[in-house]
């Protein structure tokens, strides 16, 4: 894909109507508990597990209208999806603040939950973990970078796609904590 005057490798999901994949999890072979610079530039392999990079995501989205879609499979082979018709992030100087709105799907609305729009949450990583929940840093607690709830009154997040990859069970949800009967058994 040609973005911001350079080519970047991306994975395109042509099964679900042709989506540019910004994050891909398959088997837990890539550690997503990384620092800011890794999430900024991206990491992993397009043919395997990867994060496209926050700068790349910003440059793709900048000034355009895009949707975000989560395709989620649990370990029994059940598939669900969550789609948001508005998806934007700010640049690095604003901490890659996210804007999401317009949920549809059958996975449960784990990103917006009871809100109609999610705005202003900055991205956190293990070395820029800006959100705490009862004295614990959210990125550390969930083992991955993400847009954690900055108020963190009840939870850091109800969605954790960049967290530890559990092989069938575990305490923290790998992807979505609402919409699945086996909440701690979902994978990307």
Short mmCIF file of C-alpha atoms in Angstrom, two decimals:
data_model
loop_
_atom_site.label_atom_id
_atom_site.label_comp_id
_atom_site.label_asym_id
_atom_site.label_seq_id
_atom_site.Cartn_x
_atom_site.Cartn_y
_atom_site.Cartn_z
CA UNK A 1 0.00 0.00 0.00
CA UNK A 2 1.30 3.47 -0.85
CA UNK A 3 0.93 5.74 2.19
CA UNK A 4 2.53 9.10 2.93
CA UNK A 5 4.92 8.86 -0.05
CA UNK A 6 6.18 5.37 0.76
CA UNK A 7 5.15 1.75 0.41
CA UNK A 8 4.18 -0.31 3.44
CA UNK A 9 3.36 -4.00 3.62
CA UNK A 10 -0.18 -4.70 4.80
CA UNK A 11 -2.34 -7.78 5.10
CA UNK A 12 -5.60 -7.45 3.17
CA UNK A 13 -8.56 -9.55 4.30
CA UNK A 14 -10.42 -10.25 1.07
CA UNK A 15 -12.81 -12.73 2.73
CA UNK A 16 -14.68 -10.03 4.67
CA UNK A 17 -15.20 -7.45 1.89
CA UNK A 18 -11.58 -6.29 1.54
CA UNK A 19 -10.22 -4.80 4.77
CA UNK A 20 -6.74 -3.49 5.51
CA UNK A 21 -5.71 -5.43 8.62
CA UNK A 22 -4.05 -3.28 11.31
CA UNK A 23 -3.62 -6.10 13.84
CA UNK A 24 -3.44 -9.85 13.36
CA UNK A 25 -3.19 -12.62 15.97
CA UNK A 26 -2.97 -16.27 14.99
CA UNK A 27 -1.09 -18.40 17.50
CA UNK A 28 0.62 -16.28 20.16
CA UNK A 29 4.03 -16.43 18.48
CA UNK A 30 4.53 -12.64 18.66
CA UNK A 31 4.79 -10.78 21.97
CA UNK A 32 2.51 -7.71 21.95
CA UNK A 33 3.76 -6.38 25.32
CA UNK A 34 6.07 -3.83 23.69
CA UNK A 35 7.28 -0.28 23.96
CA UNK A 36 6.04 2.92 22.31
CA UNK A 37 8.52 2.85 19.43
CA UNK A 38 7.43 -0.66 18.39
CA UNK A 39 3.77 0.30 18.35
CA UNK A 40 4.66 3.54 16.57
CA UNK A 41 6.44 1.88 13.64
CA UNK A 42 4.76 -1.54 13.74
CA UNK A 43 6.13 -5.02 14.37
CA UNK A 44 5.76 -8.66 13.41
CA UNK A 45 5.29 -10.19 9.97
CA UNK A 46 2.40 -9.44 7.63
CA UNK A 47 2.25 -13.18 6.86
CA UNK A 48 1.88 -13.94 10.57
CA UNK A 49 1.10 -11.93 13.66
CA UNK A 50 1.62 -8.19 13.47
CA UNK A 51 0.69 -4.62 14.41
CA UNK A 52 0.67 -2.27 11.41
CA UNK A 53 2.04 0.66 13.41
CA UNK A 54 0.28 3.68 14.86
CA UNK A 55 2.01 6.08 12.46
CA UNK A 56 0.93 3.92 9.51
CA UNK A 57 -2.62 3.68 10.84
CA UNK A 58 -2.75 7.46 11.32
CA UNK A 59 -1.40 8.10 7.82
CA UNK A 60 -3.94 5.72 6.26
CA UNK A 61 -6.87 7.24 8.17
CA UNK A 62 -5.80 10.90 8.07
CA UNK A 63 -8.44 13.04 6.38
CA UNK A 64 -10.47 10.08 5.17
CA UNK A 65 -13.54 8.17 6.34
CA UNK A 66 -12.89 4.61 7.57
CA UNK A 67 -14.55 1.89 9.61
CA UNK A 68 -12.95 -0.48 12.11
CA UNK A 69 -13.91 -4.14 12.23
CA UNK A 70 -12.92 -6.82 14.74
CA UNK A 71 -13.29 -10.40 13.49
CA UNK A 72 -13.08 -12.69 16.49
CA UNK A 73 -12.82 -16.47 16.68
CA UNK A 74 -12.97 -18.42 19.91
CA UNK A 75 -11.11 -21.68 20.47
CA UNK A 76 -14.17 -23.76 19.56
CA UNK A 77 -14.27 -22.17 16.08
CA UNK A 78 -17.16 -19.74 16.68
CA UNK A 79 -16.79 -16.43 14.79
CA UNK A 80 -18.20 -13.03 15.80
CA UNK A 81 -17.61 -9.50 14.61
CA UNK A 82 -17.82 -5.94 15.89
CA UNK A 83 -17.79 -3.05 13.44
CA UNK A 84 -17.55 0.69 14.09
CA UNK A 85 -18.56 3.00 11.25
CA UNK A 86 -16.33 5.84 12.47
CA UNK A 87 -12.64 5.15 13.18
CA UNK A 88 -10.00 7.86 13.58
CA UNK A 89 -6.80 8.30 15.52
CA UNK A 90 -4.78 11.45 16.14
CA UNK A 91 -1.07 11.70 15.46
CA UNK A 92 1.72 10.87 17.90
CA UNK A 93 1.83 14.38 19.41
CA UNK A 94 -1.70 13.73 20.73
CA UNK A 95 -0.92 10.19 21.90
CA UNK A 96 -2.80 8.58 18.99
CA UNK A 97 -6.13 9.53 20.62
CA UNK A 98 -8.92 7.35 19.27
CA UNK A 99 -12.42 8.19 18.04
CA UNK A 100 -14.94 5.38 17.50
CA UNK A 101 -18.69 5.49 16.86
CA UNK A 102 -21.49 3.55 15.22
CA UNK A 103 -21.34 -0.06 16.46
CA UNK A 104 -22.91 -2.95 14.56
CA UNK A 105 -22.21 -6.66 14.94
CA UNK A 106 -22.79 -9.78 17.01
CA UNK A 107 -19.71 -9.80 19.25
CA UNK A 108 -21.00 -7.30 21.78
CA UNK A 109 -20.03 -3.66 21.91
CA UNK A 110 -16.93 -3.97 24.06
CA UNK A 111 -15.28 -0.76 22.82
CA UNK A 112 -18.16 1.66 23.40
CA UNK A 113 -20.09 -0.40 25.94
CA UNK A 114 -22.76 2.04 27.17
CA UNK A 115 -21.47 5.08 25.28
CA UNK A 116 -22.37 6.03 21.73
CA UNK A 117 -18.91 7.37 20.97
CA UNK A 118 -15.41 6.74 22.31
CA UNK A 119 -13.13 9.74 22.07
CA UNK A 120 -9.93 10.97 23.57
CA UNK A 121 -8.34 7.83 24.99
CA UNK A 122 -4.62 7.89 24.31
CA UNK A 123 -2.59 4.83 23.41
CA UNK A 124 -0.61 3.20 26.25
CA UNK A 125 2.40 0.90 26.08
CA UNK A 126 4.69 -0.72 28.63
CA UNK A 127 7.03 2.30 28.66
CA UNK A 128 4.24 4.91 28.33
CA UNK A 129 1.60 3.36 30.52
CA UNK A 130 -0.52 6.42 31.25
CA UNK A 131 -3.53 4.69 32.79
CA UNK A 132 -3.74 3.17 36.27
CA UNK A 133 -6.44 1.06 37.83
CA UNK A 134 -6.26 0.69 41.60
CA UNK A 135 -2.55 1.50 41.52
CA UNK A 136 -1.65 -0.93 38.73
CA UNK A 137 -0.71 0.22 35.25
CA UNK A 138 -3.22 -0.98 32.66
CA UNK A 139 -0.74 -1.87 29.92
CA UNK A 140 1.24 -4.01 32.35
CA UNK A 141 -1.88 -5.58 33.82
CA UNK A 142 -3.20 -6.50 30.34
CA UNK A 143 0.22 -7.31 28.79
CA UNK A 144 -0.11 -5.16 25.69
CA UNK A 145 -0.48 -1.72 24.20
CA UNK A 146 -4.00 -0.35 23.72
CA UNK A 147 -6.40 2.56 24.16
CA UNK A 148 -7.20 1.95 27.82
CA UNK A 149 -9.97 3.89 29.57
CA UNK A 150 -8.21 6.86 31.08
CA UNK A 151 -10.74 7.18 33.88
CA UNK A 152 -10.29 3.47 34.70
CA UNK A 153 -12.94 3.61 37.42
CA UNK A 154 -14.33 0.12 36.94
CA UNK A 155 -11.93 -1.52 34.46
CA UNK A 156 -8.99 -0.59 32.22
CA UNK A 157 -10.72 -2.03 29.19
CA UNK A 158 -13.37 -4.49 28.12
CA UNK A 159 -11.49 -5.33 24.93
CA UNK A 160 -7.89 -6.50 24.86
CA UNK A 161 -6.73 -7.65 21.40
CA UNK A 162 -3.06 -6.93 22.07
CA UNK A 163 -2.95 -8.74 25.41
CA UNK A 164 -1.41 -12.06 26.30
CA UNK A 165 -2.46 -14.85 23.94
CA UNK A 166 -4.02 -17.57 26.04
CA UNK A 167 -4.21 -21.02 24.52
CA UNK A 168 -7.77 -21.85 25.47
CA UNK A 169 -8.08 -20.40 28.95
CA UNK A 170 -6.81 -17.77 31.29
CA UNK A 171 -7.67 -14.87 33.52
CA UNK A 172 -7.49 -11.98 31.07
CA UNK A 173 -9.53 -11.90 27.89
CA UNK A 174 -7.39 -12.03 24.77
CA UNK A 175 -9.85 -10.13 22.65
CA UNK A 176 -13.40 -9.38 23.70
CA UNK A 177 -15.00 -9.76 27.11
CA UNK A 178 -18.60 -9.33 26.00
CA UNK A 179 -20.64 -11.25 23.48
CA UNK A 180 -18.99 -14.66 23.89
CA UNK A 181 -20.17 -17.37 26.26
CA UNK A 182 -16.55 -18.40 26.78
CA UNK A 183 -15.33 -14.91 27.51
CA UNK A 184 -11.73 -15.80 28.28
CA UNK A 185 -11.35 -18.12 25.32
CA UNK A 186 -11.42 -15.78 22.36
CA UNK A 187 -8.61 -15.32 19.88
CA UNK A 188 -8.10 -12.98 16.93
#
